C-alpha cells in the first residue's frame, strides 16, 4: 500500500502527464519530393536559416505560451519525412504520437500525372499502420503546393484536378488546401493553419473556396458529392475517372527520392565517404532508430 507522500507524488505525475497530452500536438508531413515541405515548416517555425534537403526523417518542435495559463507552454512536435514513400509504412509505427495528431500529405500541383499516386501511397501507409488501440485520432490534411505554377494550367485540366482532389478529401474526411510559397496570401493562410493545429484546438478558419480558378480551401465535412458534381465514389473509381483524362506518368517513380549531394568538404576522400553513407541511408529497408530517445534529448 502506498504511503500518503507516495500517493500524492503519483497523483501529481498523472496530472502532469495529462497536462502534457493536452498541451502537446504532433504534425507529420510527407508527400511529393521538392514540393517545399521544409520551406513551409521553416516559415511556420520562423527559422532564418536556409532549409536543407531532408534525407530521411527530421524532427523539430515549436513552443508557444498558453495564454490561459502563462506558466504552461503548448508544444508542437513536427516530423518531416523525405525518404522513399514505399518505406513510409515502416516509419509511421515507431513515431511517438500525442492525442492531437495531424497527418499532412503535401503534393505537387505542377505534376498532375503523379499527384494522385503520391496521395494513394501515403493513405495506404497510414491506413495500414494505424492501430485500433491508438488513443489518438488522426486528422488528415491534403496540402497542395506550387499553386503559382498550377494556376497557369488549362482551365479544363484545373477542373479535373480540383474535382479529383475534392473527391479524395471528402472520401477520407480530410481538409484540403492549396498553397504556394510564392504567394503571400497563401503563405499567411498556411502559417495560420499550422499555428491552429500546432498550438490551438484545430483548424478554426471557416473560409471556403471551391472555385477551380482559385486556390481551393475546404475544411473536412464542408463538401458534398453533389457540390463536387460527381456521384459518390470509391478511391478506385476516382482513380479510373482521373487517369482516363490525365494518364499516370509511368516514367517517374514517386517512391524514389533523388537529391543532389552537397559538396560540403573539399577533400575527395571525405566526399566519397559521405556519398557511401547517404547511399546506405537511402537503401535502408527498415528504420531502426530509437526515436523516443531523440525526443527525450531534444525536449
PDB file of C-alpha atoms in Angstrom:
ATOM      1  CA  UNK A   1       0.000   0.000   0.000  1.00  0.00           C
ATOM      2  CA  UNK A   2       1.300   3.415  -0.937  1.00  0.00           C
ATOM      3  CA  UNK A   3       2.087   5.962   1.717  1.00  0.00           C
ATOM      4  CA  UNK A   4       0.414   9.376   1.584  1.00  0.00           C
ATOM      5  CA  UNK A   5       3.512  11.115   0.107  1.00  0.00           C
ATOM      6  CA  UNK A   6       3.889   8.337  -2.497  1.00  0.00           C
ATOM      7  CA  UNK A   7       0.208   8.566  -3.410  1.00  0.00           C
ATOM      8  CA  UNK A   8       0.482  12.355  -3.688  1.00  0.00           C
ATOM      9  CA  UNK A   9       3.519  12.026  -5.966  1.00  0.00           C
ATOM     10  CA  UNK A  10       1.606   9.526  -8.124  1.00  0.00           C
ATOM     11  CA  UNK A  11      -1.348  11.908  -8.484  1.00  0.00           C
ATOM     12  CA  UNK A  12       0.955  14.791  -9.442  1.00  0.00           C
ATOM     13  CA  UNK A  13       2.744  12.642 -12.048  1.00  0.00           C
ATOM     14  CA  UNK A  14      -0.592  11.599 -13.539  1.00  0.00           C
ATOM     15  CA  UNK A  15      -1.823  15.189 -13.694  1.00  0.00           C
ATOM     16  CA  UNK A  16       1.419  16.355 -15.320  1.00  0.00           C
ATOM     17  CA  UNK A  17       1.180  13.581 -17.899  1.00  0.00           C
ATOM     18  CA  UNK A  18      -2.413  14.528 -18.701  1.00  0.00           C
ATOM     19  CA  UNK A  19      -1.411  18.190 -18.964  1.00  0.00           C
ATOM     20  CA  UNK A  20       1.391  17.266 -21.368  1.00  0.00           C
ATOM     21  CA  UNK A  21      -1.125  15.416 -23.534  1.00  0.00           C
ATOM     22  CA  UNK A  22      -3.471  18.409 -23.548  1.00  0.00           C
ATOM     23  CA  UNK A  23      -0.698  20.883 -24.362  1.00  0.00           C
ATOM     24  CA  UNK A  24       1.076  18.737 -26.994  1.00  0.00           C
ATOM     25  CA  UNK A  25       0.411  18.355 -30.701  1.00  0.00           C
ATOM     26  CA  UNK A  26       2.110  16.216 -33.339  1.00  0.00           C
ATOM     27  CA  UNK A  27       2.359  17.057 -37.047  1.00  0.00           C
ATOM     28  CA  UNK A  28       3.716  14.543 -39.548  1.00  0.00           C
ATOM     29  CA  UNK A  29       4.477  15.837 -43.049  1.00  0.00           C
ATOM     30  CA  UNK A  30       5.188  13.633 -46.067  1.00  0.00           C
ATOM     31  CA  UNK A  31       4.490  13.640 -49.787  1.00  0.00           C
ATOM     32  CA  UNK A  32       5.974  14.764 -53.095  1.00  0.00           C
ATOM     33  CA  UNK A  33       9.681  15.473 -53.311  1.00  0.00           C
ATOM     34  CA  UNK A  34      10.892  19.054 -53.839  1.00  0.00           C
ATOM     35  CA  UNK A  35       7.425  20.479 -53.210  1.00  0.00           C
ATOM     36  CA  UNK A  36       8.508  22.817 -50.402  1.00  0.00           C
ATOM     37  CA  UNK A  37       7.810  20.860 -47.202  1.00  0.00           C
ATOM     38  CA  UNK A  38      10.949  22.087 -45.424  1.00  0.00           C
ATOM     39  CA  UNK A  39      10.411  25.662 -46.616  1.00  0.00           C
ATOM     40  CA  UNK A  40       6.867  25.674 -45.236  1.00  0.00           C
ATOM     41  CA  UNK A  41       7.981  24.311 -41.861  1.00  0.00           C
ATOM     42  CA  UNK A  42      10.800  26.860 -41.664  1.00  0.00           C
ATOM     43  CA  UNK A  43       8.312  29.669 -42.247  1.00  0.00           C
ATOM     44  CA  UNK A  44       5.903  28.248 -39.673  1.00  0.00           C
ATOM     45  CA  UNK A  45       8.655  27.950 -37.042  1.00  0.00           C
ATOM     46  CA  UNK A  46      10.172  31.286 -38.160  1.00  0.00           C
ATOM     47  CA  UNK A  47      13.598  29.793 -38.773  1.00  0.00           C
ATOM     48  CA  UNK A  48      16.044  32.100 -40.512  1.00  0.00           C
ATOM     49  CA  UNK A  49      18.470  29.555 -41.975  1.00  0.00           C
ATOM     50  CA  UNK A  50      18.075  28.149 -45.473  1.00  0.00           C
ATOM     51  CA  UNK A  51      16.236  24.784 -45.485  1.00  0.00           C
ATOM     52  CA  UNK A  52      18.342  21.724 -46.293  1.00  0.00           C
ATOM     53  CA  UNK A  53      17.256  18.667 -48.247  1.00  0.00           C
ATOM     54  CA  UNK A  54      15.510  16.230 -45.908  1.00  0.00           C
ATOM     55  CA  UNK A  55      17.419  12.960 -46.173  1.00  0.00           C
ATOM     56  CA  UNK A  56      15.080  10.511 -44.417  1.00  0.00           C
ATOM     57  CA  UNK A  57      13.372  11.856 -41.304  1.00  0.00           C
ATOM     58  CA  UNK A  58      13.811  15.123 -39.443  1.00  0.00           C
ATOM     59  CA  UNK A  59      12.389  16.257 -36.114  1.00  0.00           C
ATOM     60  CA  UNK A  60      11.727  19.805 -34.977  1.00  0.00           C
ATOM     61  CA  UNK A  61       9.455  21.423 -32.444  1.00  0.00           C
ATOM     62  CA  UNK A  62       7.873  24.703 -31.538  1.00  0.00           C
ATOM     63  CA  UNK A  63       6.727  26.165 -28.219  1.00  0.00           C
ATOM     64  CA  UNK A  64       4.110  28.769 -27.523  1.00  0.00           C
ATOM     65  CA  UNK A  65       2.959  30.167 -24.190  1.00  0.00           C
ATOM     66  CA  UNK A  66      -0.537  29.154 -23.195  1.00  0.00           C
ATOM     67  CA  UNK A  67      -2.443  32.431 -22.774  1.00  0.00           C
ATOM     68  CA  UNK A  68      -4.835  30.930 -20.232  1.00  0.00           C
ATOM     69  CA  UNK A  69      -2.022  29.561 -18.088  1.00  0.00           C
ATOM     70  CA  UNK A  70       1.069  31.661 -18.613  1.00  0.00           C
ATOM     71  CA  UNK A  71       3.207  29.108 -16.771  1.00  0.00           C
ATOM     72  CA  UNK A  72       2.462  26.341 -19.291  1.00  0.00           C
ATOM     73  CA  UNK A  73       3.627  26.189 -22.888  1.00  0.00           C
ATOM     74  CA  UNK A  74       1.996  24.348 -25.743  1.00  0.00           C
ATOM     75  CA  UNK A  75       4.465  22.139 -27.617  1.00  0.00           C
ATOM     76  CA  UNK A  76       4.173  21.150 -31.263  1.00  0.00           C
ATOM     77  CA  UNK A  77       6.244  18.116 -32.319  1.00  0.00           C
ATOM     78  CA  UNK A  78       6.949  18.074 -36.062  1.00  0.00           C
ATOM     79  CA  UNK A  79       8.219  15.142 -38.113  1.00  0.00           C
ATOM     80  CA  UNK A  80       9.131  15.623 -41.772  1.00  0.00           C
ATOM     81  CA  UNK A  81       9.695  12.557 -43.935  1.00  0.00           C
ATOM     82  CA  UNK A  82      11.898  12.883 -47.004  1.00  0.00           C
ATOM     83  CA  UNK A  83      12.698   9.260 -47.803  1.00  0.00           C
ATOM     84  CA  UNK A  84      11.162   6.781 -50.223  1.00  0.00           C
ATOM     85  CA  UNK A  85       7.384   6.780 -49.976  1.00  0.00           C
ATOM     86  CA  UNK A  86       7.224   2.986 -50.208  1.00  0.00           C
ATOM     87  CA  UNK A  87       9.165   2.886 -46.910  1.00  0.00           C
ATOM     88  CA  UNK A  88       6.710   5.196 -45.158  1.00  0.00           C
ATOM     89  CA  UNK A  89       4.772   2.296 -43.648  1.00  0.00           C
ATOM     90  CA  UNK A  90       7.940   1.265 -41.767  1.00  0.00           C
ATOM     91  CA  UNK A  91       8.443   4.742 -40.310  1.00  0.00           C
ATOM     92  CA  UNK A  92       4.952   5.589 -39.052  1.00  0.00           C
ATOM     93  CA  UNK A  93       4.586   2.839 -36.409  1.00  0.00           C
ATOM     94  CA  UNK A  94       7.703   3.918 -34.489  1.00  0.00           C
ATOM     95  CA  UNK A  95       6.802   7.598 -34.257  1.00  0.00           C
ATOM     96  CA  UNK A  96       5.591   8.832 -30.856  1.00  0.00           C
ATOM     97  CA  UNK A  97       2.087  10.268 -31.049  1.00  0.00           C
ATOM     98  CA  UNK A  98       0.075  12.671 -28.958  1.00  0.00           C
ATOM     99  CA  UNK A  99      -3.710  12.616 -28.756  1.00  0.00           C
ATOM    100  CA  UNK A 100      -3.778  15.598 -31.117  1.00  0.00           C
ATOM    101  CA  UNK A 101      -2.139  14.180 -34.234  1.00  0.00           C
ATOM    102  CA  UNK A 102      -2.153  15.658 -37.739  1.00  0.00           C
ATOM    103  CA  UNK A 103      -1.006  13.777 -40.813  1.00  0.00           C
ATOM    104  CA  UNK A 104      -0.254  16.138 -43.715  1.00  0.00           C
ATOM    105  CA  UNK A 105       0.131  14.850 -47.257  1.00  0.00           C
ATOM    106  CA  UNK A 106       1.785  17.505 -49.416  1.00  0.00           C
ATOM    107  CA  UNK A 107       1.553  17.029 -53.183  1.00  0.00           C
ATOM    108  CA  UNK A 108       2.906  18.920 -56.181  1.00  0.00           C
ATOM    109  CA  UNK A 109       0.133  20.581 -58.214  1.00  0.00           C
ATOM    110  CA  UNK A 110       2.568  21.249 -61.051  1.00  0.00           C
ATOM    111  CA  UNK A 111       2.860  17.465 -61.611  1.00  0.00           C
ATOM    112  CA  UNK A 112      -0.741  16.286 -62.095  1.00  0.00           C
ATOM    113  CA  UNK A 113       0.364  12.947 -63.580  1.00  0.00           C
ATOM    114  CA  UNK A 114       1.835  11.770 -60.269  1.00  0.00           C
ATOM    115  CA  UNK A 115      -0.025  13.646 -57.529  1.00  0.00           C
ATOM    116  CA  UNK A 116      -2.818  11.064 -57.154  1.00  0.00           C
ATOM    117  CA  UNK A 117      -0.290   8.235 -56.901  1.00  0.00           C
ATOM    118  CA  UNK A 118       1.519  10.126 -54.147  1.00  0.00           C
ATOM    119  CA  UNK A 119      -1.701  10.549 -52.175  1.00  0.00           C
ATOM    120  CA  UNK A 120      -2.592   6.884 -52.636  1.00  0.00           C
ATOM    121  CA  UNK A 121       0.761   5.648 -51.305  1.00  0.00           C
ATOM    122  CA  UNK A 122       0.568   7.936 -48.260  1.00  0.00           C
ATOM    123  CA  UNK A 123      -3.039   6.979 -47.490  1.00  0.00           C
ATOM    124  CA  UNK A 124      -2.195   3.293 -47.787  1.00  0.00           C
ATOM    125  CA  UNK A 125       0.702   3.709 -45.338  1.00  0.00           C
ATOM    126  CA  UNK A 126      -1.360   5.492 -42.708  1.00  0.00           C
ATOM    127  CA  UNK A 127      -4.317   3.104 -43.003  1.00  0.00           C
ATOM    128  CA  UNK A 128      -2.032   0.089 -42.815  1.00  0.00           C
ATOM    129  CA  UNK A 129      -0.171   1.291 -39.734  1.00  0.00           C
ATOM    130  CA  UNK A 130      -2.988   2.896 -37.774  1.00  0.00           C
ATOM    131  CA  UNK A 131      -3.833   0.699 -34.814  1.00  0.00           C
ATOM    132  CA  UNK A 132      -7.308   0.302 -33.407  1.00  0.00           C
ATOM    133  CA  UNK A 133      -5.767   0.645 -29.950  1.00  0.00           C
ATOM    134  CA  UNK A 134      -4.315   4.099 -30.726  1.00  0.00           C
ATOM    135  CA  UNK A 135      -5.507   6.680 -28.207  1.00  0.00           C
ATOM    136  CA  UNK A 136      -5.123   9.453 -30.767  1.00  0.00           C
ATOM    137  CA  UNK A 137      -7.491  10.439 -33.527  1.00  0.00           C
ATOM    138  CA  UNK A 138      -5.667  11.074 -36.792  1.00  0.00           C
ATOM    139  CA  UNK A 139      -6.614  14.277 -38.569  1.00  0.00           C
ATOM    140  CA  UNK A 140      -5.770  14.337 -42.262  1.00  0.00           C
ATOM    141  CA  UNK A 141      -4.759  17.388 -44.296  1.00  0.00           C
ATOM    142  CA  UNK A 142      -4.130  17.271 -48.050  1.00  0.00           C
ATOM    143  CA  UNK A 143      -1.836  20.204 -48.758  1.00  0.00           C
ATOM    144  CA  UNK A 144      -1.271  21.007 -52.424  1.00  0.00           C
ATOM    145  CA  UNK A 145       1.862  23.014 -53.157  1.00  0.00           C
ATOM    146  CA  UNK A 146       3.175  25.033 -56.134  1.00  0.00           C
ATOM    147  CA  UNK A 147      -0.157  26.673 -56.851  1.00  0.00           C
ATOM    148  CA  UNK A 148       1.756  29.522 -58.521  1.00  0.00           C
ATOM    149  CA  UNK A 149       2.537  27.114 -61.389  1.00  0.00           C
ATOM    150  CA  UNK A 150      -0.776  25.277 -61.356  1.00  0.00           C
ATOM    151  CA  UNK A 151      -2.862  28.437 -61.751  1.00  0.00           C
ATOM    152  CA  UNK A 152      -1.482  28.850 -65.278  1.00  0.00           C
ATOM    153  CA  UNK A 153      -2.729  25.424 -66.363  1.00  0.00           C
ATOM    154  CA  UNK A 154      -5.528  24.938 -68.890  1.00  0.00           C
ATOM    155  CA  UNK A 155      -8.955  25.576 -67.349  1.00  0.00           C
ATOM    156  CA  UNK A 156     -10.230  22.079 -68.118  1.00  0.00           C
ATOM    157  CA  UNK A 157      -7.152  20.452 -66.560  1.00  0.00           C
ATOM    158  CA  UNK A 158      -7.624  22.538 -63.406  1.00  0.00           C
ATOM    159  CA  UNK A 159     -11.260  21.437 -63.173  1.00  0.00           C
ATOM    160  CA  UNK A 160     -10.263  17.756 -63.387  1.00  0.00           C
ATOM    161  CA  UNK A 161      -7.506  18.075 -60.768  1.00  0.00           C
ATOM    162  CA  UNK A 162      -9.663  20.112 -58.383  1.00  0.00           C
ATOM    163  CA  UNK A 163     -12.635  17.763 -58.708  1.00  0.00           C
ATOM    164  CA  UNK A 164     -10.396  14.759 -58.026  1.00  0.00           C
ATOM    165  CA  UNK A 165      -8.696  16.308 -55.009  1.00  0.00           C
ATOM    166  CA  UNK A 166     -12.046  17.333 -53.552  1.00  0.00           C
ATOM    167  CA  UNK A 167     -13.336  13.780 -54.056  1.00  0.00           C
ATOM    168  CA  UNK A 168     -10.308  12.248 -52.323  1.00  0.00           C
ATOM    169  CA  UNK A 169     -10.559  14.725 -49.437  1.00  0.00           C
ATOM    170  CA  UNK A 170     -14.286  14.073 -48.990  1.00  0.00           C
ATOM    171  CA  UNK A 171     -13.824  10.293 -49.155  1.00  0.00           C
ATOM    172  CA  UNK A 172     -11.093  10.382 -46.491  1.00  0.00           C
ATOM    173  CA  UNK A 173     -12.628  13.073 -44.265  1.00  0.00           C
ATOM    174  CA  UNK A 174      -9.657  15.365 -44.906  1.00  0.00           C
ATOM    175  CA  UNK A 175      -9.026  19.086 -45.001  1.00  0.00           C
ATOM    176  CA  UNK A 176      -7.961  20.355 -48.443  1.00  0.00           C
ATOM    177  CA  UNK A 177      -5.784  23.407 -49.018  1.00  0.00           C
ATOM    178  CA  UNK A 178      -3.829  24.867 -51.964  1.00  0.00           C
ATOM    179  CA  UNK A 179      -0.528  26.573 -51.180  1.00  0.00           C
ATOM    180  CA  UNK A 180       2.396  28.392 -52.759  1.00  0.00           C
ATOM    181  CA  UNK A 181       5.493  29.804 -51.117  1.00  0.00           C
ATOM    182  CA  UNK A 182       5.469  32.489 -53.847  1.00  0.00           C
ATOM    183  CA  UNK A 183       2.096  33.999 -52.869  1.00  0.00           C
ATOM    184  CA  UNK A 184       1.948  35.898 -49.583  1.00  0.00           C
ATOM    185  CA  UNK A 185      -1.781  35.326 -49.032  1.00  0.00           C
ATOM    186  CA  UNK A 186      -1.364  31.547 -49.290  1.00  0.00           C
ATOM    187  CA  UNK A 187       1.745  31.614 -47.086  1.00  0.00           C
ATOM    188  CA  UNK A 188      -0.158  33.504 -44.389  1.00  0.00           C
ATOM    189  CA  UNK A 189      -3.081  31.107 -44.546  1.00  0.00           C
ATOM    190  CA  UNK A 190      -0.784  28.061 -44.335  1.00  0.00           C
ATOM    191  CA  UNK A 191       1.012  29.541 -41.314  1.00  0.00           C
ATOM    192  CA  UNK A 192      -2.348  30.287 -39.660  1.00  0.00           C
ATOM    193  CA  UNK A 193      -3.464  26.693 -40.272  1.00  0.00           C
ATOM    194  CA  UNK A 194      -0.268  25.224 -38.842  1.00  0.00           C
ATOM    195  CA  UNK A 195      -0.486  27.568 -35.873  1.00  0.00           C
ATOM    196  CA  UNK A 196      -4.057  26.383 -35.257  1.00  0.00           C
ATOM    197  CA  UNK A 197      -3.229  22.677 -35.400  1.00  0.00           C
ATOM    198  CA  UNK A 198       0.100  23.086 -33.630  1.00  0.00           C
ATOM    199  CA  UNK A 199      -0.869  25.268 -30.687  1.00  0.00           C
ATOM    200  CA  UNK A 200      -4.638  25.639 -30.603  1.00  0.00           C
ATOM    201  CA  UNK A 201      -7.694  23.395 -30.895  1.00  0.00           C
ATOM    202  CA  UNK A 202      -7.550  22.503 -34.565  1.00  0.00           C
ATOM    203  CA  UNK A 203      -8.407  24.373 -37.739  1.00  0.00           C
ATOM    204  CA  UNK A 204     -10.619  27.303 -36.814  1.00  0.00           C
ATOM    205  CA  UNK A 205     -10.661  29.104 -40.186  1.00  0.00           C
ATOM    206  CA  UNK A 206     -14.161  28.857 -41.650  1.00  0.00           C
ATOM    207  CA  UNK A 207     -13.383  30.241 -45.116  1.00  0.00           C
ATOM    208  CA  UNK A 208     -14.331  28.050 -48.069  1.00  0.00           C
ATOM    209  CA  UNK A 209     -13.185  28.203 -51.677  1.00  0.00           C
ATOM    210  CA  UNK A 210     -14.335  25.623 -54.244  1.00  0.00           C
ATOM    211  CA  UNK A 211     -13.831  27.597 -57.476  1.00  0.00           C
ATOM    212  CA  UNK A 212     -11.249  25.696 -59.601  1.00  0.00           C
ATOM    213  CA  UNK A 213      -9.861  29.009 -60.873  1.00  0.00           C
ATOM    214  CA  UNK A 214      -8.998  29.982 -57.283  1.00  0.00           C
ATOM    215  CA  UNK A 215      -6.761  28.329 -54.646  1.00  0.00           C
ATOM    216  CA  UNK A 216      -9.019  25.731 -53.001  1.00  0.00           C
ATOM    217  CA  UNK A 217      -9.631  25.704 -49.270  1.00  0.00           C
ATOM    218  CA  UNK A 218     -12.199  23.286 -47.860  1.00  0.00           C
ATOM    219  CA  UNK A 219     -12.472  22.104 -44.264  1.00  0.00           C
ATOM    220  CA  UNK A 220     -13.379  18.474 -43.700  1.00  0.00           C
ATOM    221  CA  UNK A 221     -17.127  17.975 -43.606  1.00  0.00           C
ATOM    222  CA  UNK A 222     -17.780  21.154 -45.609  1.00  0.00           C
ATOM    223  CA  UNK A 223     -18.040  19.493 -49.034  1.00  0.00           C
ATOM    224  CA  UNK A 224     -20.552  17.090 -50.630  1.00  0.00           C
ATOM    225  CA  UNK A 225     -20.621  14.833 -53.666  1.00  0.00           C
ATOM    226  CA  UNK A 226     -23.428  16.968 -55.054  1.00  0.00           C
ATOM    227  CA  UNK A 227     -21.337  20.125 -54.779  1.00  0.00           C
ATOM    228  CA  UNK A 228     -18.394  18.408 -56.467  1.00  0.00           C
ATOM    229  CA  UNK A 229     -20.695  17.312 -59.287  1.00  0.00           C
ATOM    230  CA  UNK A 230     -19.903  13.588 -59.267  1.00  0.00           C
ATOM    231  CA  UNK A 231     -21.597  10.511 -57.864  1.00  0.00           C
ATOM    232  CA  UNK A 232     -20.429   9.042 -54.553  1.00  0.00           C
ATOM    233  CA  UNK A 233     -17.236   7.199 -55.461  1.00  0.00           C
ATOM    234  CA  UNK A 234     -14.678   4.756 -54.145  1.00  0.00           C
ATOM    235  CA  UNK A 235     -10.976   5.541 -54.442  1.00  0.00           C
ATOM    236  CA  UNK A 236     -10.660   3.113 -57.371  1.00  0.00           C
ATOM    237  CA  UNK A 237     -13.490   4.875 -59.167  1.00  0.00           C
ATOM    238  CA  UNK A 238     -11.853   8.256 -58.540  1.00  0.00           C
ATOM    239  CA  UNK A 239      -8.573   6.907 -59.940  1.00  0.00           C
ATOM    240  CA  UNK A 240     -10.238   5.440 -63.002  1.00  0.00           C
ATOM    241  CA  UNK A 241     -12.026   8.704 -63.744  1.00  0.00           C
ATOM    242  CA  UNK A 242      -8.837  10.757 -63.241  1.00  0.00           C
ATOM    243  CA  UNK A 243      -6.442   8.566 -65.221  1.00  0.00           C
ATOM    244  CA  UNK A 244      -8.872   8.398 -68.137  1.00  0.00           C
ATOM    245  CA  UNK A 245      -8.227  12.117 -68.610  1.00  0.00           C
ATOM    246  CA  UNK A 246      -4.761  12.585 -67.092  1.00  0.00           C
ATOM    247  CA  UNK A 247      -2.690   9.404 -67.618  1.00  0.00           C
ATOM    248  CA  UNK A 248      -0.267   8.289 -64.919  1.00  0.00           C
ATOM    249  CA  UNK A 249       3.360   9.192 -65.663  1.00  0.00           C
ATOM    250  CA  UNK A 250       4.995   5.756 -65.707  1.00  0.00           C
ATOM    251  CA  UNK A 251       8.442   7.217 -66.454  1.00  0.00           C
ATOM    252  CA  UNK A 252       8.790   8.675 -62.962  1.00  0.00           C
ATOM    253  CA  UNK A 253       8.624   6.675 -59.744  1.00  0.00           C
ATOM    254  CA  UNK A 254       7.236   8.812 -56.937  1.00  0.00           C
ATOM    255  CA  UNK A 255       8.572   6.344 -54.370  1.00  0.00           C
ATOM    256  CA  UNK A 256      12.155   7.223 -55.256  1.00  0.00           C
ATOM    257  CA  UNK A 257      13.764  10.316 -53.826  1.00  0.00           C
ATOM    258  CA  UNK A 258      16.747  11.726 -55.661  1.00  0.00           C
ATOM    259  CA  UNK A 259      18.598  14.557 -54.016  1.00  0.00           C
ATOM    260  CA  UNK A 260      21.875  16.068 -55.050  1.00  0.00           C
ATOM    261  CA  UNK A 261      24.794  15.605 -52.677  1.00  0.00           C
ATOM    262  CA  UNK A 262      26.064  18.890 -51.314  1.00  0.00           C
ATOM    263  CA  UNK A 263      29.827  19.235 -51.587  1.00  0.00           C
ATOM    264  CA  UNK A 264      30.428  20.469 -48.063  1.00  0.00           C
ATOM    265  CA  UNK A 265      34.018  19.155 -47.908  1.00  0.00           C
ATOM    266  CA  UNK A 266      36.789  19.924 -50.375  1.00  0.00           C
ATOM    267  CA  UNK A 267      38.538  16.572 -49.728  1.00  0.00           C
ATOM    268  CA  UNK A 268      37.628  13.900 -52.296  1.00  0.00           C
ATOM    269  CA  UNK A 269      38.073  11.042 -49.795  1.00  0.00           C
ATOM    270  CA  UNK A 270      35.625  12.611 -47.358  1.00  0.00           C
ATOM    271  CA  UNK A 271      33.140  13.267 -50.156  1.00  0.00           C
ATOM    272  CA  UNK A 272      33.283   9.587 -51.111  1.00  0.00           C
ATOM    273  CA  UNK A 273      32.642   8.506 -47.516  1.00  0.00           C
ATOM    274  CA  UNK A 274      29.669  10.878 -47.233  1.00  0.00           C
ATOM    275  CA  UNK A 275      28.262   9.587 -50.532  1.00  0.00           C
ATOM    276  CA  UNK A 276      28.525   5.997 -49.299  1.00  0.00           C
ATOM    277  CA  UNK A 277      26.767   6.867 -46.036  1.00  0.00           C
ATOM    278  CA  UNK A 278      23.968   8.685 -47.869  1.00  0.00           C
ATOM    279  CA  UNK A 279      23.510   5.687 -50.181  1.00  0.00           C
ATOM    280  CA  UNK A 280      23.261   3.378 -47.158  1.00  0.00           C
ATOM    281  CA  UNK A 281      20.555   5.572 -45.633  1.00  0.00           C
ATOM    282  CA  UNK A 282      18.576   5.743 -48.874  1.00  0.00           C
ATOM    283  CA  UNK A 283      18.684   1.971 -49.312  1.00  0.00           C
ATOM    284  CA  UNK A 284      17.619   1.165 -45.744  1.00  0.00           C
ATOM    285  CA  UNK A 285      14.808  -1.392 -45.684  1.00  0.00           C
ATOM    286  CA  UNK A 286      13.916  -0.655 -42.087  1.00  0.00           C
ATOM    287  CA  UNK A 287      14.324   2.380 -39.908  1.00  0.00           C
ATOM    288  CA  UNK A 288      15.747   1.102 -36.637  1.00  0.00           C
ATOM    289  CA  UNK A 289      16.054   4.334 -34.697  1.00  0.00           C
ATOM    290  CA  UNK A 290      15.209   4.836 -31.049  1.00  0.00           C
ATOM    291  CA  UNK A 291      13.008   7.846 -31.745  1.00  0.00           C
ATOM    292  CA  UNK A 292      11.857   8.178 -28.137  1.00  0.00           C
ATOM    293  CA  UNK A 293      15.441   8.770 -27.020  1.00  0.00           C
ATOM    294  CA  UNK A 294      15.735  11.515 -29.647  1.00  0.00           C
ATOM    295  CA  UNK A 295      12.548  13.174 -28.409  1.00  0.00           C
ATOM    296  CA  UNK A 296      13.713  12.973 -24.779  1.00  0.00           C
ATOM    297  CA  UNK A 297      17.029  14.537 -25.763  1.00  0.00           C
ATOM    298  CA  UNK A 298      15.526  17.352 -27.810  1.00  0.00           C
ATOM    299  CA  UNK A 299      12.822  18.185 -25.285  1.00  0.00           C
TER     300      UNK A 299
END
